[in-house]
PDB file of C-alpha atoms and ligand atoms in Angstrom:
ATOM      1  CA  UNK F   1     -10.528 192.778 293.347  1.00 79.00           C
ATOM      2  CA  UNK F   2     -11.480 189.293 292.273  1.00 87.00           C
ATOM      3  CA  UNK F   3     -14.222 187.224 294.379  1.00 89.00           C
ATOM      4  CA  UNK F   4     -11.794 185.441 296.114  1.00 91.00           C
ATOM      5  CA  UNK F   5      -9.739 188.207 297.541  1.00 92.00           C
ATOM      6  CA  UNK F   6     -12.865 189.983 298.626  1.00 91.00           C
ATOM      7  CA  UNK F   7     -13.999 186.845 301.127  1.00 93.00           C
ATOM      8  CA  UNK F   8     -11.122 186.835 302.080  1.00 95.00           C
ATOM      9  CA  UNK F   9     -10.976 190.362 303.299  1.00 95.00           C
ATOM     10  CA  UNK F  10     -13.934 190.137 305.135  1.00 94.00           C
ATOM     11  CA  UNK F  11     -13.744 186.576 306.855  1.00 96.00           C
ATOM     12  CA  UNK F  12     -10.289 188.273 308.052  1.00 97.00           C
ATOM     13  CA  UNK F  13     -12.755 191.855 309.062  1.00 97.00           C
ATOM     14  CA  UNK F  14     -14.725 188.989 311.044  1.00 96.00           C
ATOM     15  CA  UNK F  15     -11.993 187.569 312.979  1.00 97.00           C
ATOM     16  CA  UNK F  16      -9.884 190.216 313.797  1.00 98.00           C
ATOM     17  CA  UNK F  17     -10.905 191.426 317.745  1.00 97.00           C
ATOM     18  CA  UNK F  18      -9.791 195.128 317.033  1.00 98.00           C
ATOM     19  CA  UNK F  19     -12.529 194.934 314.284  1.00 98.00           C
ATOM     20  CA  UNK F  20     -16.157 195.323 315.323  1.00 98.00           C
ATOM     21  CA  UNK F  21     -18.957 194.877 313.281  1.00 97.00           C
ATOM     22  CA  UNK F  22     -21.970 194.941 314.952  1.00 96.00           C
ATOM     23  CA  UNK F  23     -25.476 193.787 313.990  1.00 92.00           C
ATOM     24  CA  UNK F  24     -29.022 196.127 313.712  1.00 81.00           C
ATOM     25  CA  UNK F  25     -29.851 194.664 317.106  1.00 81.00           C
ATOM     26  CA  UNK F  26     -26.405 193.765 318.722  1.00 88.00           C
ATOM     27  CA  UNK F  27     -24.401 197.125 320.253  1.00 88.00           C
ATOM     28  CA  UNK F  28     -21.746 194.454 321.332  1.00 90.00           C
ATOM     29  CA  UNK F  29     -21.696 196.225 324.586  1.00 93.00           C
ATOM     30  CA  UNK F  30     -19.396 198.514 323.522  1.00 97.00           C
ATOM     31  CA  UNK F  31     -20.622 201.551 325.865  1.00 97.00           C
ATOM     32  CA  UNK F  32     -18.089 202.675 328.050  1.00 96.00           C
ATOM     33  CA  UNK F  33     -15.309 200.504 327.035  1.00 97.00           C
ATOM     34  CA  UNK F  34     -12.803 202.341 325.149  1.00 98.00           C
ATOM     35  CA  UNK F  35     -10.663 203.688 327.684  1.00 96.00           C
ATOM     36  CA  UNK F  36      -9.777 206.873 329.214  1.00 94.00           C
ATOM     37  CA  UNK F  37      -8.400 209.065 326.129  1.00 97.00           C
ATOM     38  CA  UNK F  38     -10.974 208.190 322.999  1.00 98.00           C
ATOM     39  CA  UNK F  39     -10.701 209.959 319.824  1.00 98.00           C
ATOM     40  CA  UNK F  40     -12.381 208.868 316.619  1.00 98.00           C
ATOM     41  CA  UNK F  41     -12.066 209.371 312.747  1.00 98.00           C
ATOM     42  CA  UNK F  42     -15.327 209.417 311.665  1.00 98.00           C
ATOM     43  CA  UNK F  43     -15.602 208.696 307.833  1.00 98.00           C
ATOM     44  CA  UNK F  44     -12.396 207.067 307.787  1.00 98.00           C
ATOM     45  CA  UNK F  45     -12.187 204.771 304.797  1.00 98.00           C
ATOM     46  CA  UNK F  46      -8.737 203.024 304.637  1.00 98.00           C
ATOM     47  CA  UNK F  47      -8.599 204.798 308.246  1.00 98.00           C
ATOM     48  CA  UNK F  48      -4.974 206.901 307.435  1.00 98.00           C
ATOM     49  CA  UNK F  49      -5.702 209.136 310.483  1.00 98.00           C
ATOM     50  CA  UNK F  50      -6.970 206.367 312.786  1.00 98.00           C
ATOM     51  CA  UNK F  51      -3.076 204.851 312.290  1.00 98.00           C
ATOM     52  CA  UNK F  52      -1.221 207.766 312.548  1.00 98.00           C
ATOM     53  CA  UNK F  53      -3.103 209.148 315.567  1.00 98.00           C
ATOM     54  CA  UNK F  54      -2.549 205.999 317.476  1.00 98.00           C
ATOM     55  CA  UNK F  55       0.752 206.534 316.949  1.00 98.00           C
ATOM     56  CA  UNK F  56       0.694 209.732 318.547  1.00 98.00           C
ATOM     57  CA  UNK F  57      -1.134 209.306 320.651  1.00 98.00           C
ATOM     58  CA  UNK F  58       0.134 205.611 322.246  1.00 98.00           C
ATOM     59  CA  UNK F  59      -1.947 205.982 325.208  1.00 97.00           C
ATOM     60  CA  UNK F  60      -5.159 206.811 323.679  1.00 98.00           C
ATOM     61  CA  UNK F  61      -7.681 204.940 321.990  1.00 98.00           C
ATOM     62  CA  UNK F  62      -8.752 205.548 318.140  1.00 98.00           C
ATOM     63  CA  UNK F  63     -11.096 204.484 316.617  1.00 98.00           C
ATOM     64  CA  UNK F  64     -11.902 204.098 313.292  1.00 98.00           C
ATOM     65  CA  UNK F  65     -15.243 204.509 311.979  1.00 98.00           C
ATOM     66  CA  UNK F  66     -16.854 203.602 308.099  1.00 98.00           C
ATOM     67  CA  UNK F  67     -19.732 201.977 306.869  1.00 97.00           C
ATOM     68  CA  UNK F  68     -17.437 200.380 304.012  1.00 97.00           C
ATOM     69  CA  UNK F  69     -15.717 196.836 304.913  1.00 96.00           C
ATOM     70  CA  UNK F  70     -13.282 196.943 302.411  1.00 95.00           C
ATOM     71  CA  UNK F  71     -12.096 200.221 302.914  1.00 96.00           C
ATOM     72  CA  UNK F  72     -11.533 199.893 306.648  1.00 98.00           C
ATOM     73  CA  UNK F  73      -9.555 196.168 306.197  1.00 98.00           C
ATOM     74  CA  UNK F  74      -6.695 197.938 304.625  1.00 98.00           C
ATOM     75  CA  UNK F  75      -5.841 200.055 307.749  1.00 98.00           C
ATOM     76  CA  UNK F  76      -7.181 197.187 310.319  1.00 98.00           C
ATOM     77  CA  UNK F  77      -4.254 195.509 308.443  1.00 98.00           C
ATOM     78  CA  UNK F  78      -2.006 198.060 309.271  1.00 98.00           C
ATOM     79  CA  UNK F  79      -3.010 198.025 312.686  1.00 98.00           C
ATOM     80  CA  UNK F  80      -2.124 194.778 313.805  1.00 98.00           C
ATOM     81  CA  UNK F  81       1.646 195.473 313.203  1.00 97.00           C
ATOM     82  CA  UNK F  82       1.578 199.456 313.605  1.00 96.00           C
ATOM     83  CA  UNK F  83      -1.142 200.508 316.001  1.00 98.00           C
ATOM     84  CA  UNK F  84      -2.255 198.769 318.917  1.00 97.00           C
ATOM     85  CA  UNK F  85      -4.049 201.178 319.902  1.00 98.00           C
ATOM     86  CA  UNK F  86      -6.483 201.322 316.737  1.00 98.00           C
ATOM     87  CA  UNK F  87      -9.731 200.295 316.640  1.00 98.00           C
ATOM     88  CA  UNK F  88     -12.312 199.999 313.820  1.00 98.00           C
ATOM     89  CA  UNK F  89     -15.852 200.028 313.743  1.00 98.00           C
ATOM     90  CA  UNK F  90     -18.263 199.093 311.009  1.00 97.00           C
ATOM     91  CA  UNK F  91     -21.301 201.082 311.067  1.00 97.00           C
ATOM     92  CA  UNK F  92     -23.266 204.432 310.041  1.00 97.00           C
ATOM     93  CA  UNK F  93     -22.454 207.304 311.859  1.00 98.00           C
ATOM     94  CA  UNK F  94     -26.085 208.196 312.361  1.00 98.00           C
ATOM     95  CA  UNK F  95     -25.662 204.871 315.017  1.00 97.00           C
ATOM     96  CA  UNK F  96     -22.836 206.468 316.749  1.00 98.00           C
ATOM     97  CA  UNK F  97     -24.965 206.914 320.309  1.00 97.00           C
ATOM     98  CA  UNK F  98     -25.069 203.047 320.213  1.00 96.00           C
ATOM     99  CA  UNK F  99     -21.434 202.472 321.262  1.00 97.00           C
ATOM    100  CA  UNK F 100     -20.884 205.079 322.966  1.00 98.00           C
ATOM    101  CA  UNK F 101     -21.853 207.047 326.297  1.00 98.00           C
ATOM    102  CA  UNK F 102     -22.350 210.494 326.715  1.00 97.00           C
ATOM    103  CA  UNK F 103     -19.582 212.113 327.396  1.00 97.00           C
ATOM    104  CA  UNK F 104     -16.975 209.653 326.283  1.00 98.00           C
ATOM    105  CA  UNK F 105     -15.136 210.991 323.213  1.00 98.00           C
ATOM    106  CA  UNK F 106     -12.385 213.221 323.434  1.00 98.00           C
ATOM    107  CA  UNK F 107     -12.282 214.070 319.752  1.00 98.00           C
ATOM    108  CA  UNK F 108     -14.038 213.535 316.770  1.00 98.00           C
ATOM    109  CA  UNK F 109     -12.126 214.134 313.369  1.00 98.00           C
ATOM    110  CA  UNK F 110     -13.997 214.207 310.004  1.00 98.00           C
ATOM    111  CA  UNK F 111     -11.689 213.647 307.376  1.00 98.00           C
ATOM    112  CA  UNK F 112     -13.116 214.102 303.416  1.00 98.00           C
ATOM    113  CA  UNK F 113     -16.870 213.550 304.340  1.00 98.00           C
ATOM    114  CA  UNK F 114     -18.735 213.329 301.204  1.00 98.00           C
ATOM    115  CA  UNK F 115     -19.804 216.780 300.317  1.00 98.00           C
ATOM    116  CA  UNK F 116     -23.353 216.276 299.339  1.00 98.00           C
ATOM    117  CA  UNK F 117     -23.480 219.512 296.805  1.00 97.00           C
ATOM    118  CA  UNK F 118     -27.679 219.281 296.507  1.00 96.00           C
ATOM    119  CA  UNK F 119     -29.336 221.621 298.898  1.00 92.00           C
ATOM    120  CA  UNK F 120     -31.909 218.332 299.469  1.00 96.00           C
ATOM    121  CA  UNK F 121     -29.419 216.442 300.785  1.00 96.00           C
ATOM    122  CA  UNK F 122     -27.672 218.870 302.855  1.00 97.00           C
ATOM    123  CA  UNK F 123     -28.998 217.059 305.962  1.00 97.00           C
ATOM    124  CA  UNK F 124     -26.490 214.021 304.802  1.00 98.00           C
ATOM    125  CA  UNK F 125     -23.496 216.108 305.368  1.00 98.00           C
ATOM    126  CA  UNK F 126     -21.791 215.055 308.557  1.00 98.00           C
ATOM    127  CA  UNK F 127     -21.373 218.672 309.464  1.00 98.00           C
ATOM    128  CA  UNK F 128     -25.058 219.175 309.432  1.00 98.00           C
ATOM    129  CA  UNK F 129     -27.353 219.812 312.691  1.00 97.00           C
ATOM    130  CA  UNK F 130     -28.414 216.211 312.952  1.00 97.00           C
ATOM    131  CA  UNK F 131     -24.796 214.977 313.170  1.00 98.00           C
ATOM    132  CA  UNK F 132     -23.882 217.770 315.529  1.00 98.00           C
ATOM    133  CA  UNK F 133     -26.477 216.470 318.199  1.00 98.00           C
ATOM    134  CA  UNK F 134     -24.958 212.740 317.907  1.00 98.00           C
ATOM    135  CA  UNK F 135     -21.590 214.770 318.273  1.00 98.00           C
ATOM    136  CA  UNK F 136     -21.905 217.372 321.487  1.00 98.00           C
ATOM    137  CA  UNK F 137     -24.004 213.817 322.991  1.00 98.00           C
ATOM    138  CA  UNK F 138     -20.795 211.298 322.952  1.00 98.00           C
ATOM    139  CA  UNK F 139     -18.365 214.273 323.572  1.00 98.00           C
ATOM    140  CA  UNK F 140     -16.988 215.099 326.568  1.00 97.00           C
ATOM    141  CA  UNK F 141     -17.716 218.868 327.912  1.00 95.00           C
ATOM    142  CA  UNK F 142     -14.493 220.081 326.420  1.00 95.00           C
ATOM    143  CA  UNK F 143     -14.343 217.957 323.828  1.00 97.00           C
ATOM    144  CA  UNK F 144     -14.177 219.153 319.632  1.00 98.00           C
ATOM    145  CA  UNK F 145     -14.465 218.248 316.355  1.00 98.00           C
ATOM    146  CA  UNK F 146     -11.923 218.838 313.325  1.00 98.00           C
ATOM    147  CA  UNK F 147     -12.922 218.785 309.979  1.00 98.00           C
ATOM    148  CA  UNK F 148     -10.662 218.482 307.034  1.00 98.00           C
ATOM    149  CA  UNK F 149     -11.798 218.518 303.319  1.00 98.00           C
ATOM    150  CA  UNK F 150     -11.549 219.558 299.278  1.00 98.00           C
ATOM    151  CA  UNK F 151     -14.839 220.735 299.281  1.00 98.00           C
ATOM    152  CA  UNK F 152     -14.639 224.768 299.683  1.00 98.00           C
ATOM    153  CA  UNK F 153     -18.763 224.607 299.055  1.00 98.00           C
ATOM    154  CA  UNK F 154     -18.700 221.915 302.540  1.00 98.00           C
ATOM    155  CA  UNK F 155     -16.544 224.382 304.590  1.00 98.00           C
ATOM    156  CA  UNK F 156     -18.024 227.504 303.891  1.00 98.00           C
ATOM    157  CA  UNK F 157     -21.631 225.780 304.373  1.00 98.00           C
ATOM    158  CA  UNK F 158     -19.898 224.448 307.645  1.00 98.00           C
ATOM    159  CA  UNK F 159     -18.519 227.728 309.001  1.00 98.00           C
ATOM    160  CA  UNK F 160     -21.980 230.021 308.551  1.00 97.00           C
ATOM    161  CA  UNK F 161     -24.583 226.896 309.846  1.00 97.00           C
ATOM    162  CA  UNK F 162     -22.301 226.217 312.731  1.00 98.00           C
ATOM    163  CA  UNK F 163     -23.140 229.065 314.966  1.00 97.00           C
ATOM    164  CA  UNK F 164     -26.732 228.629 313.930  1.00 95.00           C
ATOM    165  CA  UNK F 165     -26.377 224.625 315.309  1.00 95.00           C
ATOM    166  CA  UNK F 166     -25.093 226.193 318.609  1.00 97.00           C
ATOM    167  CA  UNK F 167     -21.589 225.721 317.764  1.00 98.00           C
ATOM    168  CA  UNK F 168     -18.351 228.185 317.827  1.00 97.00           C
ATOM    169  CA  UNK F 169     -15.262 227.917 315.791  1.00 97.00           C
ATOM    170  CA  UNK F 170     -11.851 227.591 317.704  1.00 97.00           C
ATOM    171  CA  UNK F 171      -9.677 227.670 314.582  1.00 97.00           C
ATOM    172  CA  UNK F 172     -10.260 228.020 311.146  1.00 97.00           C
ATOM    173  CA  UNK F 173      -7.684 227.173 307.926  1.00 97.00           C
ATOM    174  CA  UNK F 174      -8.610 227.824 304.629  1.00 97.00           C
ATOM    175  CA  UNK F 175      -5.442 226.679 303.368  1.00 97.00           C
ATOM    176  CA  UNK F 176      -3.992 223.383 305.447  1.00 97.00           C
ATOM    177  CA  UNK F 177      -0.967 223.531 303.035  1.00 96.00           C
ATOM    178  CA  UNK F 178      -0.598 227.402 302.337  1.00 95.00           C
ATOM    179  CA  UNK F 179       2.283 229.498 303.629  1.00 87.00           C
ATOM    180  CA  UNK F 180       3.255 229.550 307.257  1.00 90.00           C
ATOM    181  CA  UNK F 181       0.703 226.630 308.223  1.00 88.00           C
ATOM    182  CA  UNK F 182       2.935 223.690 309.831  1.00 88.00           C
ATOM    183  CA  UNK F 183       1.176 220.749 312.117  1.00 93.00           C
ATOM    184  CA  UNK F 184       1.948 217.012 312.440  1.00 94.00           C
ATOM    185  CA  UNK F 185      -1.413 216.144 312.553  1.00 97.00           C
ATOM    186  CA  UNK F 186      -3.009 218.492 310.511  1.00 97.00           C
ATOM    187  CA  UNK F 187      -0.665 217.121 307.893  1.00 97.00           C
ATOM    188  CA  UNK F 188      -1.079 213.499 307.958  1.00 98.00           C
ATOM    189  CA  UNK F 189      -2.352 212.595 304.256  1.00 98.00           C
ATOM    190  CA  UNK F 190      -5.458 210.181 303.806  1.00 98.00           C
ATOM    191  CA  UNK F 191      -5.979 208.134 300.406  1.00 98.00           C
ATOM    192  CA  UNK F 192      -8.675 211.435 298.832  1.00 98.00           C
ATOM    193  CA  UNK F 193      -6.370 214.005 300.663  1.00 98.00           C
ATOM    194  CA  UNK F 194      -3.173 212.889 298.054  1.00 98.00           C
ATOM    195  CA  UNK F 195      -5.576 212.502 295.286  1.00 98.00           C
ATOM    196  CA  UNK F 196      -7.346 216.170 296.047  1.00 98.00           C
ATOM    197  CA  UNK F 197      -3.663 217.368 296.096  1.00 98.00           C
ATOM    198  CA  UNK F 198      -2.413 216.045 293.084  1.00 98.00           C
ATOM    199  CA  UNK F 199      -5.426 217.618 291.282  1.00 98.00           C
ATOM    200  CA  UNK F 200      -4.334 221.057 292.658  1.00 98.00           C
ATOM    201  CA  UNK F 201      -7.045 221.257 295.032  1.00 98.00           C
ATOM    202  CA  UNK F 202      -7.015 223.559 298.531  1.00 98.00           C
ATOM    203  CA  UNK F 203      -7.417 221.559 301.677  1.00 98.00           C
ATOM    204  CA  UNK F 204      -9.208 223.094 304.416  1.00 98.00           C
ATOM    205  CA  UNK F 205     -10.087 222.924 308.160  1.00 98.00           C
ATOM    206  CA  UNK F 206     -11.886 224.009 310.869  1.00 98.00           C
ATOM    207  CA  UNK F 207     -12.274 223.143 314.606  1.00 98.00           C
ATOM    208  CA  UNK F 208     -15.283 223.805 316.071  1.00 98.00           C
ATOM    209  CA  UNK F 209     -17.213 222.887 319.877  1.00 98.00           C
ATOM    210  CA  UNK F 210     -20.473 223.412 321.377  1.00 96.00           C
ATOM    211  CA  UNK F 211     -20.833 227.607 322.115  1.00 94.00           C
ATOM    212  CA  UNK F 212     -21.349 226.650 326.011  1.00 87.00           C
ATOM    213  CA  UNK F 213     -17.654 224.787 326.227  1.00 78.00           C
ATOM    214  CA  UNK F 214     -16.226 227.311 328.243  1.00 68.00           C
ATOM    215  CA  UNK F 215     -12.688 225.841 327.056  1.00 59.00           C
ATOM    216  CA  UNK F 216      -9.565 225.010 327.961  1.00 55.00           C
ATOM    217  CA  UNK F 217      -8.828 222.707 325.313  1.00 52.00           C
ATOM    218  CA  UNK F 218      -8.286 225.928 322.928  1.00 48.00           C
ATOM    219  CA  UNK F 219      -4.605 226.624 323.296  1.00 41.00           C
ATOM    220  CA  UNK F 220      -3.283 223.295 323.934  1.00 40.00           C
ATOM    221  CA  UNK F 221      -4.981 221.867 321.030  1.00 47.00           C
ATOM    222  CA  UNK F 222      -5.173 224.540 318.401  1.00 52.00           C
ATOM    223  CA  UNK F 223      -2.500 223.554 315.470  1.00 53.00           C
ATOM    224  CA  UNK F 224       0.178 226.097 315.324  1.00 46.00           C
ATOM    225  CA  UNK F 225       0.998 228.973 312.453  1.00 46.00           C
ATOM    226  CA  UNK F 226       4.278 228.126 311.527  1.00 42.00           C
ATOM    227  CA  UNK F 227       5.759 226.167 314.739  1.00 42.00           C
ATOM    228  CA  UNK F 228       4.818 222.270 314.975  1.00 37.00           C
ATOM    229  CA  UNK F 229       2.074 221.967 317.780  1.00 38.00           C
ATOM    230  CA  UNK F 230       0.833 218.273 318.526  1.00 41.00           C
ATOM    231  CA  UNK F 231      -0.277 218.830 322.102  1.00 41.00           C
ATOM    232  CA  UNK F 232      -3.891 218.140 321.255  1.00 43.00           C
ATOM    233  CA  UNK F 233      -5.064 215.883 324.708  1.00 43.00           C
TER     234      UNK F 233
HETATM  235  C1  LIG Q   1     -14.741 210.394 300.377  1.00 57.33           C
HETATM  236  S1  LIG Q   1     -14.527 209.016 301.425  1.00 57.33           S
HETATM  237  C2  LIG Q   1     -13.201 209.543 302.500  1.00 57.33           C
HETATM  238  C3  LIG Q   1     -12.428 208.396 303.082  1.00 57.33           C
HETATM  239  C4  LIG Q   1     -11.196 208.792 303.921  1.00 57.33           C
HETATM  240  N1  LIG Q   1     -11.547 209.650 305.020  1.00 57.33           N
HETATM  241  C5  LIG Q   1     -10.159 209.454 303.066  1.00 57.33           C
HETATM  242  O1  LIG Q   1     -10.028 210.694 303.167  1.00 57.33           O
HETATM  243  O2  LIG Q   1      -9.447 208.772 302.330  1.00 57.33           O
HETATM  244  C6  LIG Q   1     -15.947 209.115 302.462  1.00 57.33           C
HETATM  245  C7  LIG Q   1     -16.177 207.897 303.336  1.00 57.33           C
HETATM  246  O3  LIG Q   1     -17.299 208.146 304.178  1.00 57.33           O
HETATM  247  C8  LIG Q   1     -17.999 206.938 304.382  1.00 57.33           C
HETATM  248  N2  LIG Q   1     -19.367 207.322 304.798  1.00 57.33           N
HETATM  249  C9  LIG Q   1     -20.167 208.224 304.188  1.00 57.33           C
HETATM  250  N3  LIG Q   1     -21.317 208.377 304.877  1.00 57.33           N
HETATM  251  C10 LIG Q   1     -21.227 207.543 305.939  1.00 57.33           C
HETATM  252  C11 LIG Q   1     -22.106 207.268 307.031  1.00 57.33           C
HETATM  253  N4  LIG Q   1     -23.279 207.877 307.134  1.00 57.33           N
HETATM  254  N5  LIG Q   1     -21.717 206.367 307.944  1.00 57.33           N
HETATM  255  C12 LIG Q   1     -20.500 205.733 307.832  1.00 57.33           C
HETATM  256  N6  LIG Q   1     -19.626 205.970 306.823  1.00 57.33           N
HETATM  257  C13 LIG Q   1     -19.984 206.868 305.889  1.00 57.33           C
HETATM  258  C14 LIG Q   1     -17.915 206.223 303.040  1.00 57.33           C
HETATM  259  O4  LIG Q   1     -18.118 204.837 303.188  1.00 57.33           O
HETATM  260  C15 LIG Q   1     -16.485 206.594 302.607  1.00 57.33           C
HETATM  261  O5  LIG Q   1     -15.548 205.602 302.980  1.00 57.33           O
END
């Protein structure tokens, strides 16, 4: 993308008021103002579920979250015409706790989080302890976390640390597009997703919440074997 373009891109990132960008020492007083239903794609690059979820989900607010501008303009794009309901929001996930309050996310999705593969960097994954703390902090008590990637090392590292972070799994898929699998949501494609795919990868998920949810969350929200299911809040 040639200079131009790029200034472009982000002078429009900068003016747009679903866009937030907010400084080292500015939280933009986001705390507590999302709305009732909050659900947010953590990770989210060109932001593909952020769209389609606030679609769904027309009543709900989702929120888009990457560290990468230029990524993020190409759904913040979409959302002006598609999603009203979409927000975006520059900034590290570590940061999360700054915008929000305990207790104010319904959902968190994870879509294609870099896998890390070096044991020294394991703490990097956004499936690791540290990130779980931020996570069961801005959820609500029932609230859960779906993750969705290529990386077969990153889910079965995911799926044995879990219970060891406190966590329990509510559903896991070790093959999102394998026989007798059907979901709306669960099959909404992001930008890595249709690469991973063409390359013949497997896709997997898991949901997972904090092992003291006692929850009712499970049934409504689990994706269905083989009927559609898109009940998830
Ligand atoms: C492999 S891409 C996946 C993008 C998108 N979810 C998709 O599937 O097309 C991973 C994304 O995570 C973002 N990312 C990685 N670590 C991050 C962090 N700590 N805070 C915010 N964004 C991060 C990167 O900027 C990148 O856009």
């Amino acid at each position: 993308m040639g200079r131009r373009k790029k200034l472009a891109h982000f002078q429009d990132l900068h003016d747009w008021a679903h866009v937030y960008q907010p400084k080292f020492d500015d939280d933009l007083n986001l705390k507590g103002s999302w709305g009732n239903k909050v659900i947010l794609e953590l990770a989210c690059g060109q932001g593909a579920y952020t769209i389609a979820l606030a679609q769904i989900y027309p009543d709900a607010t989702i929120i888009g979250v990457d560290i990468k501008g230029a990524r993020m303009w190409h759904g913040a794009r979409l959302a002006l015409t598609h999603a009203k309901n979409a927000r975006f929001l520059r900034t590290r996930i570590e940061e999360l706790e700054r915008f929000f309050n305990k207790n104010e996310v319904d959902e968190i999705w994870i879509t294609f989080p870099d896998p890390h593969p070096r044991e020294g960097k394991a703490a990097k994954r956004l499936s690791s302890a540290r990130f779980l703390k931020i996570y069961e902090e801005i959820l609500k008590p029932d609230g859960v976390v779906h993750l969705k990637t290529d990386s077969t090392d990153l889910y079965e590292w995911t799926k044995q640390s879990l219970p060891d972070s406190g966590w329990k799994i509510l559903q896991d898929i070790p093959n999102v597009y394998g026989a007798g699998v059907y979901d709306e949501i669960l099959h909404i494609k992001t930008p890595y997703e249709r690469r991973y795919l063409k390359e013949g990868r497997t896709i997997h998920y898991l949901l997972f919440q904090p092992a003291t949810v006692f929850s009712k969350f499970k049934k409504s929200c689990m994706v269905a074997i083989a009927e559609p299911c898109s009940n998830h809040i």
